[in-house]
Amino acid sequence: MVEQIRGRLLAPEARKTAPTYSTAQLAALCGVDKAHISYRITKDDLPAGRLTPAGGKRIFELSEMRSWTRAYREDKMRPAGKKAITISVGNFKGGVAKTTTSMVLAQGLSLRGHRVLAIDTDPQGSLTTLHGLLPEAEISEEMTIGPLCDGTESDIRYAIRSTYWDGIDLVAAAPFLFSAEFALPARQMQESSVEFWNVLNDGLESVRDLYDVIVIDTPPSLSYVTINALWASNGIVVPVPPSGLDFASSAQFWSLLADLGSNLDKQGKGARKKAFDFLHVLLSRVDQADPAMPAVRQWIQATYGEYTLPVEIPKTSVTSNKAAEFATVYDVQKYEGAAKTYKRAVDAYDAFVDLVEQSVVGAWHEPAGGGR
Ligand SMILES: Nc1ncnc2c1ncn2[C@@H]1O[C@H](COP(=O)(O)OP(=O)(O)O)[C@@H](O)[C@H]1O
Ligand SMILES: [Mg+2]
């Protein structure tokens, strides 16, 4: 049955493709006006895109867009000698938009010129699915962090694959990754030199020169794998939908993380104390019409203060239809519904990506920042 479903979903024409971009979109991301783009094209040093058969409109491929943003956003690119900044998206609760946030972050940062490695550590493989791959049918063990966790491999490079999205490489996940939950503690008992919480961190070391940002999507639990994701990270993004229950469980995330952190710091053999460059709480799936909204928003502000990002992701119908499992707002080539609805969603995600990029750039320029 899985084979059949796979055949249906992934027929050649159903392969996922990245969208193309207009001159206006390109100009906006480069921070210049359309006239400037036309002028720069005459200099012939950046990709000119192609003109639509109907004439007039210029269209840029994603890879072309990225050449432009790299050129025009040079001050925000990774400085020579600095390493990739790793960001985990986490929360113990499922359905809070962790995976959506991870994907949007990877896409948004790559559109801004950065080279991104996306790592799916959730055995459910939702981030893998968003890349157009079926976890049950298309993912084998050597495409995941599995061999790293069980000690067969010590360097993540074996697992990295390119994707449909220029500028995002992927380490995938699939249900068999549940076995990592047994492999990690078992290794700790067998080999006393292994720090079970630093396995992913150490495995990523060799690629921190190859990427600008590493985005890790985590499972909805404080599992061994989640701990590895957090310990490999310079920054954390915690999406919190504004509902009372979600708020309570996200508060638990921080207290458990703090307890665990001080414990592991004591257990560690070297002097590796865990510290983060940035922590962000993101209000996700905000329903403006919900009467409880103002109160919950206030609790969140009062609790997290400056850690709350000054942007809210609206609950939106742009992707919450059947296609949502396979696409984010950044995958939409042409939205069929109201332009205003689409713009509101894209503007919110754009603002979110810009804020996280600021933290990433900030970490590179901190005297002690820029990765370990
Ligand atoms: N802003 C949003 N508006 C509406 N639906 C959303 C939004 N963000 C995410 N969703 C939907 O909510 C569900 C859970 O999101 P997901 O990112 O998979 O959460 P998690 O990884 O935390 O389990 C998915 O069906 C997703 O499409
Ligand atoms: Mg998820």
CSV table of C-alpha atoms and ligand atoms in Angstrom, one decimal:
chain,number,residue,atom,x,y,z
A,1,MET,CA,0.0,0.0,0.0
A,2,VAL,CA,2.8,2.4,0.9
A,3,GLU,CA,4.4,1.7,-2.5
A,4,GLN,CA,1.1,2.5,-4.2
A,5,ILE,CA,0.6,5.7,-2.3
A,6,ARG,CA,4.2,6.7,-3.0
A,7,GLY,CA,3.6,6.1,-6.8
A,8,ARG,CA,0.6,8.4,-6.7
A,9,LEU,CA,2.1,11.1,-4.6
A,10,LEU,CA,5.5,11.2,-6.3
A,11,ALA,CA,4.7,10.7,-9.9
A,12,PRO,CA,7.3,12.6,-11.9
A,13,GLU,CA,5.1,15.6,-12.4
A,14,ALA,CA,4.2,15.7,-8.7
A,15,ARG,CA,7.8,16.2,-7.7
A,16,LYS,CA,8.2,19.2,-5.5
A,17,THR,CA,9.7,22.3,-7.2
A,18,ALA,CA,10.7,25.6,-5.7
A,19,PRO,CA,8.8,28.7,-6.9
A,20,THR,CA,10.2,31.4,-9.2
A,21,TYR,CA,10.4,35.1,-8.4
A,22,SER,CA,9.4,38.4,-9.9
A,23,THR,CA,11.6,41.5,-10.2
A,24,ALA,CA,9.6,43.1,-7.4
A,25,GLN,CA,10.3,40.2,-5.1
A,26,LEU,CA,13.9,40.2,-6.0
A,27,ALA,CA,14.2,44.0,-5.5
A,28,ALA,CA,12.5,43.8,-2.1
A,29,LEU,CA,14.9,41.1,-0.8
A,30,CYS,CA,17.9,43.0,-2.1
A,31,GLY,CA,16.6,46.3,-0.5
A,32,VAL,CA,16.6,48.3,-3.8
A,33,ASP,CA,13.9,49.3,-6.3
A,34,LYS,CA,12.9,47.6,-9.5
A,35,ALA,CA,14.6,50.3,-11.6
A,36,HIS,CA,17.9,49.5,-10.0
A,37,ILE,CA,17.5,45.8,-10.8
A,38,SER,CA,16.9,46.7,-14.5
A,39,TYR,CA,20.0,48.9,-14.5
A,40,ARG,CA,22.2,46.3,-12.8
A,41,ILE,CA,21.1,43.7,-15.3
A,42,THR,CA,22.7,45.8,-18.1
A,43,LYS,CA,26.0,45.4,-16.3
A,44,ASP,CA,25.8,41.7,-17.0
A,45,ASP,CA,27.4,40.5,-13.8
A,46,LEU,CA,24.4,38.9,-12.1
A,47,PRO,CA,21.8,36.4,-13.5
A,48,ALA,CA,19.3,38.2,-15.7
A,49,GLY,CA,16.5,35.7,-15.3
A,50,ARG,CA,14.3,35.1,-18.3
A,51,LEU,CA,11.4,37.0,-19.9
A,52,THR,CA,8.0,35.4,-20.0
A,53,PRO,CA,6.9,34.4,-23.5
A,54,ALA,CA,4.1,37.0,-23.3
A,55,GLY,CA,6.9,39.5,-22.9
A,56,GLY,CA,7.7,42.1,-20.4
A,57,LYS,CA,7.8,40.2,-17.1
A,58,ARG,CA,11.1,38.9,-15.9
A,59,ILE,CA,11.3,35.7,-13.9
A,60,PHE,CA,14.1,34.6,-11.7
A,61,GLU,CA,14.9,31.0,-10.5
A,62,LEU,CA,15.5,30.5,-6.8
A,63,SER,CA,19.3,30.0,-7.5
A,64,GLU,CA,19.4,33.3,-9.4
A,65,MET,CA,17.5,35.0,-6.6
A,66,ARG,CA,20.1,33.7,-4.2
A,67,SER,CA,23.0,35.0,-6.3
A,68,TRP,CA,21.5,38.5,-6.1
A,69,THR,CA,20.7,38.5,-2.4
A,70,ARG,CA,24.3,37.3,-1.6
A,71,ALA,CA,25.6,40.2,-3.6
A,72,TYR,CA,23.3,42.8,-2.2
A,73,ARG,CA,23.2,41.6,1.5
A,74,GLU,CA,27.0,41.2,1.9
A,75,ASP,CA,27.0,42.7,5.3
A,76,LYS,CA,24.7,40.0,6.6
A,77,MET,CA,26.6,37.1,5.2
A,78,ARG,CA,28.8,34.8,7.4
A,79,PRO,CA,32.2,36.5,7.9
A,80,ALA,CA,35.3,34.6,6.8
A,81,GLY,CA,36.6,32.4,9.6
A,82,LYS,CA,33.2,32.2,11.4
A,83,LYS,CA,31.2,29.0,11.7
A,84,ALA,CA,27.6,28.1,11.0
A,85,ILE,CA,25.1,29.2,13.6
A,86,THR,CA,22.9,26.3,14.7
A,87,ILE,CA,19.3,26.9,15.7
A,88,SER,CA,16.9,24.3,17.2
A,89,VAL,CA,13.2,24.7,17.0
A,90,GLY,CA,11.7,23.0,20.1
A,91,ASN,CA,8.8,22.7,22.4
A,92,PHE,CA,7.6,19.5,24.2
A,93,LYS,CA,4.1,19.9,22.8
A,94,GLY,CA,3.1,18.6,19.4
A,95,GLY,CA,1.2,20.7,16.9
A,96,VAL,CA,2.6,24.1,17.9
A,97,ALA,CA,4.2,24.7,14.5
A,98,LYS,CA,7.7,23.6,15.2
A,99,THR,CA,8.1,21.9,11.9
A,100,THR,CA,6.5,24.7,9.9
A,101,THR,CA,8.7,27.2,11.7
A,102,SER,CA,11.8,25.1,11.0
A,103,MET,CA,11.0,24.9,7.3
A,104,VAL,CA,10.1,28.6,6.9
A,105,LEU,CA,13.3,29.5,8.7
A,106,ALA,CA,15.4,27.4,6.4
A,107,GLN,CA,13.6,28.7,3.3
A,108,GLY,CA,13.7,32.3,4.4
A,109,LEU,CA,17.3,32.3,5.4
A,110,SER,CA,18.3,30.6,2.1
A,111,LEU,CA,16.3,33.2,0.1
A,112,ARG,CA,18.4,35.8,2.0
A,113,GLY,CA,21.6,34.3,0.6
A,114,HIS,CA,22.6,31.9,3.4
A,115,ARG,CA,23.5,28.3,2.8
A,116,VAL,CA,21.3,26.2,5.1
A,117,LEU,CA,21.5,22.6,6.4
A,118,ALA,CA,18.1,21.4,7.7
A,119,ILE,CA,18.2,18.5,10.1
A,120,ASP,CA,15.0,16.5,10.9
A,121,THR,CA,15.4,14.7,14.2
A,122,ASP,CA,11.7,13.9,14.7
A,123,PRO,CA,11.0,10.2,13.8
A,124,GLN,CA,7.7,11.3,12.4
A,125,GLY,CA,9.7,13.0,9.6
A,126,SER,CA,7.4,15.9,9.0
A,127,LEU,CA,10.3,18.2,8.0
A,128,THR,CA,11.4,15.5,5.6
A,129,THR,CA,7.8,15.4,4.1
A,130,LEU,CA,7.9,19.2,3.6
A,131,HIS,CA,11.0,18.6,1.4
A,132,GLY,CA,8.8,16.3,-0.8
A,133,LEU,CA,10.2,13.0,0.5
A,134,LEU,CA,8.1,10.3,2.1
A,135,PRO,CA,9.7,9.1,5.3
A,136,GLU,CA,8.2,5.6,5.2
A,137,ALA,CA,9.2,4.9,1.5
A,138,GLU,CA,12.1,7.0,0.5
A,139,ILE,CA,14.3,7.4,3.6
A,140,SER,CA,17.0,4.9,4.5
A,141,GLU,CA,19.0,4.8,7.6
A,142,GLU,CA,22.1,6.4,6.1
A,143,MET,CA,20.1,9.5,5.3
A,144,THR,CA,19.4,10.2,9.0
A,145,ILE,CA,21.2,10.9,12.2
A,146,GLY,CA,20.7,7.2,13.1
A,147,PRO,CA,24.2,5.9,12.4
A,148,LEU,CA,25.6,8.9,14.3
A,149,CYS,CA,23.6,8.1,17.3
A,150,ASP,CA,24.5,4.4,17.4
A,151,GLY,CA,28.2,5.1,16.8
A,152,THR,CA,28.6,3.6,13.3
A,153,GLU,CA,29.4,7.1,12.1
A,154,SER,CA,31.0,10.1,13.9
A,155,ASP,CA,30.7,12.8,11.2
A,156,ILE,CA,27.3,13.9,9.8
A,157,ARG,CA,28.5,14.3,6.2
A,158,TYR,CA,27.4,10.8,5.2
A,159,ALA,CA,23.7,11.8,5.7
A,160,ILE,CA,23.5,15.1,3.9
A,161,ARG,CA,21.4,15.2,0.7
A,162,SER,CA,20.6,18.2,-1.6
A,163,THR,CA,16.9,19.0,-1.9
A,164,TYR,CA,14.4,20.6,-4.3
A,165,TRP,CA,15.3,23.9,-2.7
A,166,ASP,CA,18.5,25.5,-3.9
A,167,GLY,CA,20.4,26.5,-0.7
A,168,ILE,CA,18.9,23.9,1.6
A,169,ASP,CA,20.5,20.5,2.2
A,170,LEU,CA,18.7,18.0,4.3
A,171,VAL,CA,19.5,15.3,6.9
A,172,ALA,CA,16.2,13.4,6.8
A,173,ALA,CA,14.2,11.4,9.4
A,174,ALA,CA,11.9,8.4,9.4
A,175,PRO,CA,10.2,6.2,12.0
A,176,PHE,CA,13.2,3.9,12.6
A,177,LEU,CA,14.9,6.9,14.2
A,178,PHE,CA,13.0,5.9,17.3
A,179,SER,CA,15.8,3.4,17.9
A,180,ALA,CA,18.2,6.3,18.6
A,181,GLU,CA,16.4,6.7,21.9
A,182,PHE,CA,17.9,3.3,22.9
A,183,ALA,CA,21.2,3.6,21.2
A,184,LEU,CA,22.3,6.9,22.8
A,185,PRO,CA,21.9,5.8,26.5
A,186,ALA,CA,23.3,2.3,25.6
A,187,ARG,CA,26.5,3.8,24.2
A,188,GLN,CA,26.9,6.0,27.3
A,189,MET,CA,26.9,2.8,29.4
A,190,GLN,CA,29.3,0.9,27.1
A,191,GLU,CA,31.8,3.6,26.3
A,192,SER,CA,32.5,5.9,29.2
A,193,SER,CA,34.1,8.5,27.0
A,194,VAL,CA,30.8,9.2,25.1
A,195,GLU,CA,28.8,12.2,26.2
A,196,PHE,CA,25.4,11.1,25.0
A,197,TRP,CA,24.2,14.8,24.9
A,198,ASN,CA,27.1,15.9,22.6
A,199,VAL,CA,26.9,13.3,19.9
A,200,LEU,CA,25.2,15.5,17.3
A,201,ASN,CA,27.2,18.5,18.4
A,202,ASP,CA,30.5,16.7,17.7
A,203,GLY,CA,29.1,15.1,14.5
A,204,LEU,CA,28.3,18.6,13.1
A,205,GLU,CA,31.7,20.0,13.7
A,206,SER,CA,33.1,19.2,10.3
A,207,VAL,CA,30.2,21.0,8.4
A,208,ARG,CA,30.1,24.2,10.4
A,209,ASP,CA,32.5,25.6,7.8
A,210,LEU,CA,30.3,24.5,4.9
A,211,TYR,CA,27.0,26.1,6.0
A,212,ASP,CA,25.9,29.5,7.3
A,213,VAL,CA,23.0,28.3,9.3
A,214,ILE,CA,22.0,24.8,10.6
A,215,VAL,CA,18.3,24.5,11.4
A,216,ILE,CA,17.2,21.5,13.6
A,217,ASP,CA,13.6,20.4,13.9
A,218,THR,CA,13.0,18.4,17.1
A,219,PRO,CA,10.4,15.9,18.3
A,220,PRO,CA,7.7,17.0,20.8
A,221,SER,CA,9.5,15.5,23.8
A,222,LEU,CA,12.5,15.9,26.0
A,223,SER,CA,14.1,12.8,24.4
A,224,TYR,CA,17.8,12.0,24.1
A,225,VAL,CA,17.6,13.2,20.5
A,226,THR,CA,16.1,16.5,21.5
A,227,ILE,CA,18.8,17.0,24.1
A,228,ASN,CA,21.4,16.4,21.3
A,229,ALA,CA,19.7,19.0,19.1
A,230,LEU,CA,19.7,21.6,21.9
A,231,TRP,CA,23.3,20.9,22.9
A,232,ALA,CA,24.4,21.3,19.3
A,233,SER,CA,22.7,24.7,19.1
A,234,ASN,CA,23.7,28.3,19.5
A,235,GLY,CA,20.1,29.5,19.6
A,236,ILE,CA,16.6,28.1,20.3
A,237,VAL,CA,13.3,29.1,18.9
A,238,VAL,CA,10.2,28.0,20.9
A,239,PRO,CA,6.9,28.4,19.0
A,240,VAL,CA,4.0,28.9,21.4
A,241,PRO,CA,0.5,29.2,20.2
A,242,PRO,CA,-1.4,31.6,22.5
A,243,SER,CA,-3.6,29.1,24.4
A,244,GLY,CA,-3.5,28.5,28.1
A,245,LEU,CA,-2.5,24.9,27.9
A,246,ASP,CA,0.2,25.4,25.3
A,247,PHE,CA,1.6,28.2,27.4
A,248,ALA,CA,1.8,26.1,30.5
A,249,SER,CA,3.7,23.3,28.7
A,250,SER,CA,6.1,25.7,27.1
A,251,ALA,CA,6.9,27.2,30.5
A,252,GLN,CA,7.8,23.6,31.6
A,253,PHE,CA,10.2,23.4,28.6
A,254,TRP,CA,12.4,26.1,30.1
A,255,SER,CA,12.5,24.8,33.7
A,256,LEU,CA,13.3,21.2,32.6
A,257,LEU,CA,15.9,22.5,30.2
A,258,ALA,CA,17.6,24.5,33.0
A,259,ASP,CA,17.6,21.5,35.4
A,260,LEU,CA,19.0,19.3,32.7
A,261,GLY,CA,21.6,21.8,31.7
A,262,SER,CA,23.1,22.2,35.2
A,263,ASN,CA,23.2,18.4,35.6
A,264,LEU,CA,24.9,17.7,32.3
A,265,ASP,CA,27.4,20.6,32.9
A,266,LYS,CA,28.4,18.8,36.1
A,267,GLN,CA,28.7,15.4,34.4
A,268,GLY,CA,30.7,16.6,31.5
A,269,LYS,CA,34.4,15.6,31.5
A,270,GLY,CA,35.8,18.7,29.8
A,271,ALA,CA,35.0,22.2,30.8
A,272,ARG,CA,32.2,22.4,28.2
A,273,LYS,CA,29.5,24.5,29.9
A,274,LYS,CA,26.4,24.9,27.8
A,275,ALA,CA,25.4,28.5,26.8
A,276,PHE,CA,23.2,29.9,24.1
A,277,ASP,CA,23.7,33.0,22.0
A,278,PHE,CA,19.9,33.6,21.8
A,279,LEU,CA,16.6,32.3,22.9
A,280,HIS,CA,13.4,33.3,21.1
A,281,VAL,CA,9.7,32.7,22.0
A,282,LEU,CA,7.5,32.9,18.9
A,283,LEU,CA,3.8,33.4,19.1
A,284,SER,CA,2.5,31.0,16.5
A,285,ARG,CA,-0.9,30.3,15.0
A,286,VAL,CA,-2.3,33.4,16.5
A,287,ASP,CA,-6.1,33.6,16.0
A,288,GLN,CA,-7.0,37.3,16.3
A,289,ALA,CA,-10.7,36.4,16.7
A,290,ASP,CA,-10.1,34.2,19.8
A,291,PRO,CA,-11.5,36.1,22.8
A,292,ALA,CA,-8.8,34.5,25.1
A,293,MET,CA,-6.0,36.0,22.9
A,294,PRO,CA,-5.3,39.3,24.7
A,295,ALA,CA,-5.0,37.6,28.1
A,296,VAL,CA,-2.7,34.8,26.9
A,297,ARG,CA,-0.6,37.3,25.0
A,298,GLN,CA,-0.2,39.3,28.2
A,299,TRP,CA,0.9,36.2,30.2
A,300,ILE,CA,3.4,35.3,27.5
A,301,GLN,CA,4.8,38.9,27.5
A,302,ALA,CA,4.9,39.0,31.3
A,303,THR,CA,6.7,35.7,31.5
A,304,TYR,CA,9.2,35.9,28.7
A,305,GLY,CA,9.7,39.7,28.4
A,306,GLU,CA,12.4,40.5,25.9
A,307,TYR,CA,12.7,36.8,24.9
A,308,THR,CA,9.3,37.1,23.1
A,309,LEU,CA,9.9,38.0,19.4
A,310,PRO,CA,8.1,41.2,18.4
A,311,VAL,CA,6.1,39.4,15.7
A,312,GLU,CA,3.1,37.1,15.7
A,313,ILE,CA,2.4,34.4,13.1
A,314,PRO,CA,-1.3,34.6,12.3
A,315,LYS,CA,-3.4,31.5,12.1
A,316,THR,CA,-3.7,31.4,8.3
A,317,SER,CA,-5.6,29.4,5.7
A,318,VAL,CA,-2.8,30.0,3.2
A,319,THR,CA,-1.2,26.6,4.0
A,320,SER,CA,-3.7,25.0,6.4
A,321,ASN,CA,-5.5,23.1,3.6
A,322,LYS,CA,-4.6,19.7,2.2
A,323,ALA,CA,-1.3,21.0,0.8
A,324,ALA,CA,0.0,22.0,4.2
A,325,GLU,CA,1.7,18.7,4.7
A,326,PHE,CA,3.8,19.4,1.7
A,327,ALA,CA,4.2,23.1,1.5
A,328,THR,CA,4.7,26.4,3.5
A,329,VAL,CA,3.8,29.9,2.4
A,330,TYR,CA,7.2,30.2,0.7
A,331,ASP,CA,6.3,27.3,-1.6
A,332,VAL,CA,3.2,29.1,-2.9
A,333,GLN,CA,3.8,30.3,-6.4
A,334,LYS,CA,0.4,31.9,-6.9
A,335,TYR,CA,-2.1,32.1,-4.1
A,336,GLU,CA,-5.6,31.4,-5.3
A,337,GLY,CA,-7.4,33.2,-2.4
A,338,ALA,CA,-7.4,36.8,-1.3
A,339,ALA,CA,-4.1,38.6,-1.9
A,340,LYS,CA,-4.5,40.3,1.5
A,341,THR,CA,-4.6,37.0,3.3
A,342,TYR,CA,-1.5,35.8,1.6
A,343,LYS,CA,0.4,39.0,2.2
A,344,ARG,CA,-0.4,39.1,5.9
A,345,ALA,CA,1.0,35.6,6.3
A,346,VAL,CA,4.1,36.2,4.2
A,347,ASP,CA,4.8,39.5,5.9
A,348,ALA,CA,4.7,37.9,9.3
A,349,TYR,CA,7.0,35.0,8.3
A,350,ASP,CA,9.4,37.5,6.6
A,351,ALA,CA,9.5,39.6,9.8
A,352,PHE,CA,10.3,36.5,11.8
A,353,VAL,CA,13.1,35.4,9.5
A,354,ASP,CA,14.6,38.9,9.6
A,355,LEU,CA,14.6,38.9,13.4
A,356,VAL,CA,16.3,35.5,13.6
A,357,GLU,CA,18.8,36.6,10.9
A,358,GLN,CA,19.6,39.5,13.1
A,359,SER,CA,20.4,37.2,16.0
A,360,VAL,CA,22.5,35.0,13.7
A,361,VAL,CA,24.5,38.0,12.4
A,362,GLY,CA,24.8,39.3,15.9
A,363,ALA,CA,26.3,35.9,17.1
A,364,TRP,CA,28.9,36.1,14.3
A,365,HIS,CA,30.0,39.5,15.3
A,366,GLU,CA,30.1,38.9,19.1
A,367,PRO,CA,33.7,38.6,20.3
A,368,ALA,CA,33.1,35.1,21.6
A,369,GLY,CA,30.2,34.1,19.3
A,370,GLY,CA,30.0,32.5,16.0
A,371,GLY,CA,29.9,28.9,17.2
A,372,ARG,CA,32.2,27.0,19.4
B,1,LIG,N1,0.2,29.8,11.0
B,1,LIG,C1,-0.5,28.7,10.9
B,1,LIG,N2,-1.8,28.8,10.6
B,1,LIG,C2,-2.5,27.7,10.4
B,1,LIG,N3,-2.1,26.5,10.5
B,1,LIG,C3,-0.8,26.3,10.8
B,1,LIG,C4,0.1,27.4,11.0
B,1,LIG,N4,1.3,26.9,11.3
B,1,LIG,C5,1.2,25.6,11.3
B,1,LIG,N5,0.0,25.2,11.0
B,1,LIG,C6,-0.5,23.8,10.9
B,1,LIG,O1,-0.5,23.2,12.2
B,1,LIG,C7,-0.2,21.8,12.2
B,1,LIG,C8,1.0,21.5,13.1
B,1,LIG,O2,2.1,22.2,12.6
B,1,LIG,P1,3.6,21.6,12.7
B,1,LIG,O3,4.5,22.6,12.2
B,1,LIG,O4,3.6,20.3,12.1
B,1,LIG,O5,3.7,21.5,14.3
B,1,LIG,P2,4.7,20.6,15.2
B,1,LIG,O6,5.9,20.4,14.4
B,1,LIG,O7,4.9,21.5,16.4
B,1,LIG,O8,3.9,19.3,15.6
B,1,LIG,C9,0.1,21.5,10.7
B,1,LIG,O9,-1.0,21.0,10.1
B,1,LIG,C10,0.4,22.9,10.1
B,1,LIG,O10,0.1,23.0,8.7
B,2,MG,MG,6.9,18.6,14.0
